Short mmCIF file of N, CA and C in Angstrom, two decimals:
data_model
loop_
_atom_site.label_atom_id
_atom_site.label_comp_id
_atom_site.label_asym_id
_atom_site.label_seq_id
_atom_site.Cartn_x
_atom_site.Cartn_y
_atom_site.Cartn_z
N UNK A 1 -24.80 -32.79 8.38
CA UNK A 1 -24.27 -31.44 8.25
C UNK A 1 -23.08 -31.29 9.18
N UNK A 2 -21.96 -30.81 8.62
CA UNK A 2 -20.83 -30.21 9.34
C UNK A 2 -21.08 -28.87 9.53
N UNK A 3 -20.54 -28.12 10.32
CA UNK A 3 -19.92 -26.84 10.88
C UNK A 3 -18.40 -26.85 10.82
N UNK A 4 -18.18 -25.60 9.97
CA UNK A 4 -16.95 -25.37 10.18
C UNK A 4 -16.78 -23.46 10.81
N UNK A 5 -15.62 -23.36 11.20
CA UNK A 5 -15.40 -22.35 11.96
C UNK A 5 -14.26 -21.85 11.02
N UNK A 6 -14.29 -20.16 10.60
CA UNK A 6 -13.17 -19.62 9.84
C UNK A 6 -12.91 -18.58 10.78
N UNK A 7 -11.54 -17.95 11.00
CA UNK A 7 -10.83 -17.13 11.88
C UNK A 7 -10.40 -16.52 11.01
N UNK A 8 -10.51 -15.06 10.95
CA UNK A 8 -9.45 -14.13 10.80
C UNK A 8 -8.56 -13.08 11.66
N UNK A 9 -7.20 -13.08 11.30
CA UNK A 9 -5.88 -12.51 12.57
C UNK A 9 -5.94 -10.84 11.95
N UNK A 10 -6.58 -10.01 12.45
CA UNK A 10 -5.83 -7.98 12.56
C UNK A 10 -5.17 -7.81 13.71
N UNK A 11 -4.17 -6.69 13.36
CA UNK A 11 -3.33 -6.25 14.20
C UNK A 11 -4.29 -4.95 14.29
N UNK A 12 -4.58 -4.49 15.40
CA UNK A 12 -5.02 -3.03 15.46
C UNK A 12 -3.89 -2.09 16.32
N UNK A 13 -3.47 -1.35 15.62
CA UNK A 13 -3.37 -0.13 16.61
C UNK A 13 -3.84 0.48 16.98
N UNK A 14 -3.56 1.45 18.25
CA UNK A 14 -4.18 2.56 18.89
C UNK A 14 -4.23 3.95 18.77
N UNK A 15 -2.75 4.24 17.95
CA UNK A 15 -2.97 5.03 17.21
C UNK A 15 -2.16 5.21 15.79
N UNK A 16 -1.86 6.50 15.16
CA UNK A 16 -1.22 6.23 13.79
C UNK A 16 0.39 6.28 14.13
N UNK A 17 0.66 6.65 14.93
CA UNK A 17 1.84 6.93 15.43
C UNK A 17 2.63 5.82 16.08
N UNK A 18 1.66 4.58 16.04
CA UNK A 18 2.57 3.36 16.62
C UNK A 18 3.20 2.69 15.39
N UNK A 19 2.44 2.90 13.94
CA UNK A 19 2.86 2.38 12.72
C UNK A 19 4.53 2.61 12.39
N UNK A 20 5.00 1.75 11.81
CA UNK A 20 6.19 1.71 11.27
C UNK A 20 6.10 2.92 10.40
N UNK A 21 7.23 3.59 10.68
CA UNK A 21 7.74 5.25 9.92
C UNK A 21 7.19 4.62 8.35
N UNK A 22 7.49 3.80 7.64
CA UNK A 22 7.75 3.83 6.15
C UNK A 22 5.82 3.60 5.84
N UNK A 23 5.03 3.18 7.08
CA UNK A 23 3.63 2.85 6.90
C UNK A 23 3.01 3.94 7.03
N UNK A 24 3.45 4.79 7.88
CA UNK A 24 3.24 6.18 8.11
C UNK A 24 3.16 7.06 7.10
N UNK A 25 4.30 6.96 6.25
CA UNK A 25 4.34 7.83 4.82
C UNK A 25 3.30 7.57 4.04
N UNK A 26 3.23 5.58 3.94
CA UNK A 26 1.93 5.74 2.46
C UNK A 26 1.13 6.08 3.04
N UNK A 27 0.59 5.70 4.70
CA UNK A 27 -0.60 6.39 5.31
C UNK A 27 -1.30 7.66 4.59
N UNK A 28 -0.09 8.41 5.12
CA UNK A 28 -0.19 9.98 4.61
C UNK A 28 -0.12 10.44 3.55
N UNK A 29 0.47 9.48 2.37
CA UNK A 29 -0.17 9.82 0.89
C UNK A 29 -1.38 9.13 0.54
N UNK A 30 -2.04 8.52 1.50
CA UNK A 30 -3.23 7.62 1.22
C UNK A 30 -4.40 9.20 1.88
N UNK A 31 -4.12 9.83 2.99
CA UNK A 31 -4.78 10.75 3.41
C UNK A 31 -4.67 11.70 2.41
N UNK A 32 -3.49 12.50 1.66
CA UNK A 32 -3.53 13.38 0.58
C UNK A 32 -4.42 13.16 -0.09
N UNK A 33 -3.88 12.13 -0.96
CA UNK A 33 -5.04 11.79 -1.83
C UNK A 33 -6.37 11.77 -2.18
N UNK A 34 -6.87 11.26 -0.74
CA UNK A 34 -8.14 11.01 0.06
C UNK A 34 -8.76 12.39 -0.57
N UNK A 35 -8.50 13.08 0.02
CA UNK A 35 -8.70 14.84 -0.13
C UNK A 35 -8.64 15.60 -1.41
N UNK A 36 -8.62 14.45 -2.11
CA UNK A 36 -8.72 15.03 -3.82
C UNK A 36 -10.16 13.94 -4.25
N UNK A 37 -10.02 13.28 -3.43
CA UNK A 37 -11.98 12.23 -4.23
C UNK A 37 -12.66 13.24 -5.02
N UNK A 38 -13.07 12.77 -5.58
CA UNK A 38 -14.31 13.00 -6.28
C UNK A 38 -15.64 12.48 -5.64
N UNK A 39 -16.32 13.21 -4.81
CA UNK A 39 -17.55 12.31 -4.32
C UNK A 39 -18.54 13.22 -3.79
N UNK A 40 -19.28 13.95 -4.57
CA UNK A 40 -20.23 14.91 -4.85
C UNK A 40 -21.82 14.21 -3.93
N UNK A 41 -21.62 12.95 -4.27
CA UNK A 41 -22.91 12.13 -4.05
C UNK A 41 -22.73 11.60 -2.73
N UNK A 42 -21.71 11.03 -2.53
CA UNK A 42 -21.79 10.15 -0.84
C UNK A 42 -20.95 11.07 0.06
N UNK A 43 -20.30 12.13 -0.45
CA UNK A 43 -19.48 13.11 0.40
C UNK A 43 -18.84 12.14 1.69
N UNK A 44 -18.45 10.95 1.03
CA UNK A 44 -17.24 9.53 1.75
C UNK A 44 -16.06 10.06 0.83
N UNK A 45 -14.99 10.34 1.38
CA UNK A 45 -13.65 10.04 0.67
C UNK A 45 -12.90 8.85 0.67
N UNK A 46 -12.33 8.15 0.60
CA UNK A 46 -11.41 7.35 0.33
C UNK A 46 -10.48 7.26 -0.71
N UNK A 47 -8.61 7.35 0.50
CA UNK A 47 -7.36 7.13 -0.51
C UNK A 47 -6.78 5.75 -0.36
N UNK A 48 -6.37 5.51 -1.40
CA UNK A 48 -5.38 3.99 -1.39
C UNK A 48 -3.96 4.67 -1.65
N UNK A 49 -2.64 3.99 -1.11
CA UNK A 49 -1.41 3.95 -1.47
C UNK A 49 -0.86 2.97 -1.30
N UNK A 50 -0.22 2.83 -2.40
CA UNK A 50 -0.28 1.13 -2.54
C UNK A 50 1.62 1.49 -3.27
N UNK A 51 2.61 0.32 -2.32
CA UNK A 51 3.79 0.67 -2.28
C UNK A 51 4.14 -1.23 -3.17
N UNK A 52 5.08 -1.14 -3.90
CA UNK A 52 5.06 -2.01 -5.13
C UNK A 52 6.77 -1.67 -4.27
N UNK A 53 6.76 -3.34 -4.70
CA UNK A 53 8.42 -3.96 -4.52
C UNK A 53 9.28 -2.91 -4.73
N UNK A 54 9.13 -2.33 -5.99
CA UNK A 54 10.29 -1.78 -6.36
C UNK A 54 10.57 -0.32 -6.08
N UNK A 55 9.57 -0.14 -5.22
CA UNK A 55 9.74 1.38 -4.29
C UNK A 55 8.61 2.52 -4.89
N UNK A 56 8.32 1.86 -5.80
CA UNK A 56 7.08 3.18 -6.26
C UNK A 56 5.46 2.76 -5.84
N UNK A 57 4.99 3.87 -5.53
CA UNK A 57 4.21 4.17 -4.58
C UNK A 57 3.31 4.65 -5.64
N UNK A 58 1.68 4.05 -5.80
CA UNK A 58 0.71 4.33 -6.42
C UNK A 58 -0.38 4.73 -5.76
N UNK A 59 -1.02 5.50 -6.27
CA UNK A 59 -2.23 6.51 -5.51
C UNK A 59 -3.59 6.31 -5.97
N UNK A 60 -4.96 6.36 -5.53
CA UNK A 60 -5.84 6.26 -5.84
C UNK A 60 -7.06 6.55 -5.44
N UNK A 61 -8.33 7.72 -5.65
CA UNK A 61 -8.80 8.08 -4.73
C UNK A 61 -10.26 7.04 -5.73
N UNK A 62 -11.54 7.62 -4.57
CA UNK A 62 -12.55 7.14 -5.08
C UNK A 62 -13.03 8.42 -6.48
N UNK A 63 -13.63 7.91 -6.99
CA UNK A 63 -14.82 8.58 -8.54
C UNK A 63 -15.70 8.15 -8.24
N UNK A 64 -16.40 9.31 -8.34
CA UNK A 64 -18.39 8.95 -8.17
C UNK A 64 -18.41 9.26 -9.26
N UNK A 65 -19.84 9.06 -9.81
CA UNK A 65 -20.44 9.24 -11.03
C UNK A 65 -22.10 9.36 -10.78
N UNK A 66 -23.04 10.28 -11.11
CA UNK A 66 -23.96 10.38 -10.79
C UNK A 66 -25.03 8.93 -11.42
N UNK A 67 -24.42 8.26 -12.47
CA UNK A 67 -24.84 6.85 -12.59
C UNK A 67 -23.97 5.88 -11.60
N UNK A 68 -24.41 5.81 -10.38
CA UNK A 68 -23.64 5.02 -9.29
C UNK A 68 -22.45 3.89 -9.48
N UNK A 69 -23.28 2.74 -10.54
CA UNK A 69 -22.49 1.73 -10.94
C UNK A 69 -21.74 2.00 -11.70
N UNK A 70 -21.28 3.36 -11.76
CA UNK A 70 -20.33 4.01 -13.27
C UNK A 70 -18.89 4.76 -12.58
N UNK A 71 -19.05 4.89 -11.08
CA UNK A 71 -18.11 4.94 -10.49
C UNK A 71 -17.00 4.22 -9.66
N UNK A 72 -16.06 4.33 -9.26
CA UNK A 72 -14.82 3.14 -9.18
C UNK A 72 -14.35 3.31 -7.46
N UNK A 73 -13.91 3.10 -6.62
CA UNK A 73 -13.59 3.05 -5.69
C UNK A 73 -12.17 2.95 -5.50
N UNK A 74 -12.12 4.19 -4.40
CA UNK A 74 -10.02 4.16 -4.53
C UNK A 74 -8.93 3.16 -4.59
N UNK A 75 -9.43 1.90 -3.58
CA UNK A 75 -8.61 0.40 -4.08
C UNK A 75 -8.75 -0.11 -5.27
N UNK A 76 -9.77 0.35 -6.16
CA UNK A 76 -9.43 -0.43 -6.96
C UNK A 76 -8.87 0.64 -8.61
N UNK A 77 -9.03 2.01 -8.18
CA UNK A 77 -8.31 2.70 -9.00
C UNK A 77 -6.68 2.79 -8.96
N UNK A 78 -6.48 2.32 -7.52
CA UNK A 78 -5.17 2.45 -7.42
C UNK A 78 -4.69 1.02 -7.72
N UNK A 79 -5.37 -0.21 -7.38
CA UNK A 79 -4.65 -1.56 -8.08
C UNK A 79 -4.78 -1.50 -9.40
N UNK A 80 -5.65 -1.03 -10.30
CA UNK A 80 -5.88 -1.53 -11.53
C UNK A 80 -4.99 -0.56 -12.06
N UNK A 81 -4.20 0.55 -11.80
CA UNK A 81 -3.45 1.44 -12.48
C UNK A 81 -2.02 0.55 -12.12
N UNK A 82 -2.01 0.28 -11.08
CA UNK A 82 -0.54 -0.48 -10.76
C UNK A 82 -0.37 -1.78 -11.55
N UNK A 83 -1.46 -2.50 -11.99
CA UNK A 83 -1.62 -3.46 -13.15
C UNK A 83 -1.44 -3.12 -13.88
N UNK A 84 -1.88 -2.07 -14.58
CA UNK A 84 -1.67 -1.51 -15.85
C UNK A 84 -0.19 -1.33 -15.96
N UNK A 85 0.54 -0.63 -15.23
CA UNK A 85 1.67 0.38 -15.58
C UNK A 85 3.17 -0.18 -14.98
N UNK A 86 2.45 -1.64 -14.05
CA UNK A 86 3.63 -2.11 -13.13
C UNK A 86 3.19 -3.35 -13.24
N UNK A 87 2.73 -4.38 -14.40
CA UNK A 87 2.31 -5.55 -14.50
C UNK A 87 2.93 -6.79 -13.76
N UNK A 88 4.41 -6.36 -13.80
CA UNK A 88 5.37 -7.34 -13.11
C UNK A 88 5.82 -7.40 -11.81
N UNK A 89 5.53 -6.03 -11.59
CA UNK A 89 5.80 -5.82 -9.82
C UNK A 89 5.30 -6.09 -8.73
N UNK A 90 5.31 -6.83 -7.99
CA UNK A 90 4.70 -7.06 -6.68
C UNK A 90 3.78 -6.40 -5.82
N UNK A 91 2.83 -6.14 -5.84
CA UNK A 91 2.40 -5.02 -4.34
C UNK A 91 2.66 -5.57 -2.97
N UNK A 92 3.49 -4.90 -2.45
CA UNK A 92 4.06 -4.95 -0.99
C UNK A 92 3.05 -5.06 -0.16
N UNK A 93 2.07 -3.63 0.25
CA UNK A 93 1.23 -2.90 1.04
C UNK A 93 0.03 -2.42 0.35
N UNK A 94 -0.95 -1.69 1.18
CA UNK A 94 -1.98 -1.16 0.74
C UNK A 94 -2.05 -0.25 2.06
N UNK A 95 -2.32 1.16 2.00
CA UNK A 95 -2.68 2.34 3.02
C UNK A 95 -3.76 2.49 2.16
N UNK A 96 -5.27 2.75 3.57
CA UNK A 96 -6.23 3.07 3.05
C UNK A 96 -6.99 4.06 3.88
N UNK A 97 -7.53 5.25 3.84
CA UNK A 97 -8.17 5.98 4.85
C UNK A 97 -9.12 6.50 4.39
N UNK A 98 -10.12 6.50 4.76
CA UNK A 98 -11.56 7.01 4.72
C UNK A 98 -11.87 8.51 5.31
N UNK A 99 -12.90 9.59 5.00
CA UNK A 99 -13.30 10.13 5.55
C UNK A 99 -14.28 10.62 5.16
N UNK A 100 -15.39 11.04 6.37
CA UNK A 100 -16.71 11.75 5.73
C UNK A 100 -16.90 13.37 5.57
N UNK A 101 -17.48 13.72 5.04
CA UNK A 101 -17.77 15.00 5.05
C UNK A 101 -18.79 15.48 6.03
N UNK A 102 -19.71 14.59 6.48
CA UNK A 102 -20.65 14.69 7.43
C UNK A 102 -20.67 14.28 8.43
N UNK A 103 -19.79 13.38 8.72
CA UNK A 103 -19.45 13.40 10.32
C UNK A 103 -17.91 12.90 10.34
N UNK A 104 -17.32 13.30 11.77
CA UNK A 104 -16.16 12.41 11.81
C UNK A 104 -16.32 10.91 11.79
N UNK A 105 -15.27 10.57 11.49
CA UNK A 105 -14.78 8.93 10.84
C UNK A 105 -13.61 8.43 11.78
N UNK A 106 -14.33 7.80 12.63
CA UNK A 106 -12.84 7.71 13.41
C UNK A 106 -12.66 5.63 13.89
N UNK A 107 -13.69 5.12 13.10
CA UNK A 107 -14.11 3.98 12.77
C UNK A 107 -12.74 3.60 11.73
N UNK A 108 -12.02 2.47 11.61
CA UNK A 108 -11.17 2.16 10.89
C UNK A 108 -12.18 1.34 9.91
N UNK A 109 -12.10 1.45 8.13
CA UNK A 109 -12.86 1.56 7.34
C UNK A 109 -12.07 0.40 6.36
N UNK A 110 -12.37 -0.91 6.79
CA UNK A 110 -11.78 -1.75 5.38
C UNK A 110 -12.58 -2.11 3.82
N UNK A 111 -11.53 -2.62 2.97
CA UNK A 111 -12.36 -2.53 1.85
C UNK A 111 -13.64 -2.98 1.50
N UNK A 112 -14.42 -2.51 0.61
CA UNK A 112 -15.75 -3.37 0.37
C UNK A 112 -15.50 -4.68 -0.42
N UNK A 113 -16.40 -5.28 -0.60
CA UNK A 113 -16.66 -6.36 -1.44
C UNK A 113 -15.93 -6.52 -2.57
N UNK A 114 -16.62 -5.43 -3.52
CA UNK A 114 -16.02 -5.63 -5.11
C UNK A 114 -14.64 -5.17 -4.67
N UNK A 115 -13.69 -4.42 -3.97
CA UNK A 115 -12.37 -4.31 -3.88
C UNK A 115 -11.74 -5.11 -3.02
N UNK A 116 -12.17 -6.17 -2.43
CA UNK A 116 -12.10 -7.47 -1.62
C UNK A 116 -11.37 -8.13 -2.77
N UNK A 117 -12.35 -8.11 -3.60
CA UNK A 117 -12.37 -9.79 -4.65
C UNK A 117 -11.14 -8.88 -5.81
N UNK A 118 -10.95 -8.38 -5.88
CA UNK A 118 -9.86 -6.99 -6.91
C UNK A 118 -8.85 -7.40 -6.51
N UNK A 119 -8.43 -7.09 -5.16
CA UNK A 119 -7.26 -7.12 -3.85
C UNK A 119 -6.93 -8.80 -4.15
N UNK A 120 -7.79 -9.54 -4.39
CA UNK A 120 -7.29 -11.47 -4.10
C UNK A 120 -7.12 -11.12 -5.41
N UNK A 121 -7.59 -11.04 -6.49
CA UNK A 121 -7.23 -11.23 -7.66
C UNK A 121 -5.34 -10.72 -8.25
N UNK A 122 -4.97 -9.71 -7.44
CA UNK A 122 -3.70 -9.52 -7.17
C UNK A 122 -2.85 -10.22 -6.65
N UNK A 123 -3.48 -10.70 -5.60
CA UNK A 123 -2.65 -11.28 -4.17
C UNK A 123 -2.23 -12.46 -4.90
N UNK A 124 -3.25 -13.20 -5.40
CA UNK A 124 -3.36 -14.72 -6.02
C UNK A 124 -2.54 -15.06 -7.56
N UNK A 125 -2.74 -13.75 -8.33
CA UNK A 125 -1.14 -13.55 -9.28
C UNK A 125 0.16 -13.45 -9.05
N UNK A 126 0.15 -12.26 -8.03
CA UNK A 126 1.51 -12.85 -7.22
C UNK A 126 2.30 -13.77 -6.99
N UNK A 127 1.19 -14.39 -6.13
CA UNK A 127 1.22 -15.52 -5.06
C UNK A 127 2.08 -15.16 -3.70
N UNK A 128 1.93 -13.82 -3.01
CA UNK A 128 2.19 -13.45 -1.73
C UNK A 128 1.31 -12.75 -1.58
N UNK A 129 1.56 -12.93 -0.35
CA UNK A 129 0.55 -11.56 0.27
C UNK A 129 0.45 -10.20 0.25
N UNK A 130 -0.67 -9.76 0.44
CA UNK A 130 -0.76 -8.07 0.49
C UNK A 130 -1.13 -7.82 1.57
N UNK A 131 -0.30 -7.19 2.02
CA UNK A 131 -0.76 -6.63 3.51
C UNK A 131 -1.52 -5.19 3.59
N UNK A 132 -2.38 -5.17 4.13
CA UNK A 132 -3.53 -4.05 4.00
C UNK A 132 -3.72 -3.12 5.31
N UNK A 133 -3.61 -1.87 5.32
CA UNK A 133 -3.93 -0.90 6.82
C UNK A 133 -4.77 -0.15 6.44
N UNK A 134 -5.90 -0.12 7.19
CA UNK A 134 -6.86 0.82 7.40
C UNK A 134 -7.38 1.41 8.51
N UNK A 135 -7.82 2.45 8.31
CA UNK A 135 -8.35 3.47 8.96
C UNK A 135 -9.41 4.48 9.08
N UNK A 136 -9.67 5.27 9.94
CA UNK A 136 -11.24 6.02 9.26
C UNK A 136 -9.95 7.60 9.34
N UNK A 137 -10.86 8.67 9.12
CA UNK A 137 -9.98 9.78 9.08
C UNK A 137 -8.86 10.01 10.45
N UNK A 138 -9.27 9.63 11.49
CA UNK A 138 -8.11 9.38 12.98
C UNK A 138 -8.66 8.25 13.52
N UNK A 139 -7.77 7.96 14.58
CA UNK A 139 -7.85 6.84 15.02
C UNK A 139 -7.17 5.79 15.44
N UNK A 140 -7.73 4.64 15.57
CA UNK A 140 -6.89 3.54 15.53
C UNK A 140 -7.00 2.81 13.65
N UNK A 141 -5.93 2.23 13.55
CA UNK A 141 -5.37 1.83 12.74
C UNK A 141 -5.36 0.08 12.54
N UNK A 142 -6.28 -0.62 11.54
CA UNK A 142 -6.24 -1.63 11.57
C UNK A 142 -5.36 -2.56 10.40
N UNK A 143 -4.46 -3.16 10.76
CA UNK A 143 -3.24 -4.55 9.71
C UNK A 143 -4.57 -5.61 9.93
N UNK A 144 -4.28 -6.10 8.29
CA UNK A 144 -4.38 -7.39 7.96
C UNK A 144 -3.29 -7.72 7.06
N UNK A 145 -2.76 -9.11 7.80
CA UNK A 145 -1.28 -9.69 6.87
C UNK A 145 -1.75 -10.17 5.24
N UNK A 146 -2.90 -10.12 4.97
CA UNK A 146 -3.23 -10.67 3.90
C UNK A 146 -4.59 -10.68 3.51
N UNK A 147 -4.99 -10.39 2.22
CA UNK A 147 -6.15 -10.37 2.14
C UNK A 147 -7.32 -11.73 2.09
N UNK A 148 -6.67 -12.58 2.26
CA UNK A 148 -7.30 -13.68 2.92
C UNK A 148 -8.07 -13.39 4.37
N UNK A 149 -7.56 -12.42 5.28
CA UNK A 149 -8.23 -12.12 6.29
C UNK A 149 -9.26 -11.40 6.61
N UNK A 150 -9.57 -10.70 5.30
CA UNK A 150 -10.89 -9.65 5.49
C UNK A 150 -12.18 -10.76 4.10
N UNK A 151 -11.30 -11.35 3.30
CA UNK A 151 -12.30 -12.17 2.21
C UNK A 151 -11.86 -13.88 2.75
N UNK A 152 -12.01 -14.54 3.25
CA UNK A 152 -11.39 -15.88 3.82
C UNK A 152 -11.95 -17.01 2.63
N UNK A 153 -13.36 -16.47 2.20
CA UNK A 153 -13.59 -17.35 0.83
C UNK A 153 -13.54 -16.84 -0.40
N UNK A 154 -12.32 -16.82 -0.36
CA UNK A 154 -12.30 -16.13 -2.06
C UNK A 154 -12.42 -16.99 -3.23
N UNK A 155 -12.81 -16.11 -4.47
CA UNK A 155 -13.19 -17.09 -5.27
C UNK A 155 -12.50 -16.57 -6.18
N UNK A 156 -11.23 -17.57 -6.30
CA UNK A 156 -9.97 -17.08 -7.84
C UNK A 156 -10.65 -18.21 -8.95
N UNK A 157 -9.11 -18.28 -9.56
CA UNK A 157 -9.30 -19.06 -11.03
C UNK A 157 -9.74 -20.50 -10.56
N UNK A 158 -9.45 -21.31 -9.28
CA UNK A 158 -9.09 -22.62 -8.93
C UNK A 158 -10.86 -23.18 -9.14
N UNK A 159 -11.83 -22.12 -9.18
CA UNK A 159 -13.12 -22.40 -9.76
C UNK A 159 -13.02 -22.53 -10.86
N UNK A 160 -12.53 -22.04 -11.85
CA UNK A 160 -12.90 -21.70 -13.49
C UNK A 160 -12.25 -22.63 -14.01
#
């Protein structure tokens, strides 16, 4: 038996205000957004803004659905619309912010699983990176240069 050791590199900030002005903006259309969820059941918000090469900026909050597995999560409403409508364009970034209705969120909140494996499935069409910031509703502010750093074993086509 071997052991191997996998590393992943975040940049955290300390607060939102150390972010680059132009990260700041999708931040804050990632917080708008946020504030339009739909989430009756987990009273969790979460917005995505997701900024594409060519300067347009896509939005995406979470949908609940009282059949659980029937609802979608804001990363991946906001990638799969930017697939849809911007097939050729690059995604630059991803702004993501969380918040609860029941307590403050001040925990920086990265994606789950199924929007892990969504996020590589982009990254890996590309073939650059997506750089990802998250956050809980205030706080510090966490960069990953790539989504290789939050999923390190991803599983694309190079299986199939």
């Amino acid at each position: 038996m071997k052991e191997i050791e996998i590393k992943s590199v975040l940049q955290v900030y300390d607060s939102f205000d150390e972010l680059p002005e132009n990260i700041q903006e999708l931040m804050h259309q990632s917080m708008m957004i946020r504030d339009k969820a739909y989430a009756p059941y987990s009273e969790f918000l979460v917005g995505a803004a997701i900024l594409l090469e060519n300067g347009e900026v896509v939005l995406g909050n979470n949908q609940e659905n009282a059949c659980y597995p029937s609802g979608l999560c804001a990363e991946r409403t906001a990638i799969y619309y930017a697939g849809a409508n911007y097939p050729d364009v690059p995604v630059v970034a991803m702004a993501l912010s969380a918040k609860s209705l029941k307590y403050k969120l001040i925990t920086p909140t990265p994606p789950c699983g199924a929007c892990r494996q969504a996020i590589a499935e982009y990254e890996q069409k590309q073939d650059n990176p997506i750089i990802i910031y998250f956050m809980g509703e205030t706080g510090k502010v966490v960069k990953s240069s790539s989504l290789s750093n939050l999923l390190p074993l991803i599983f694309d086509n190079s299986y199939l």
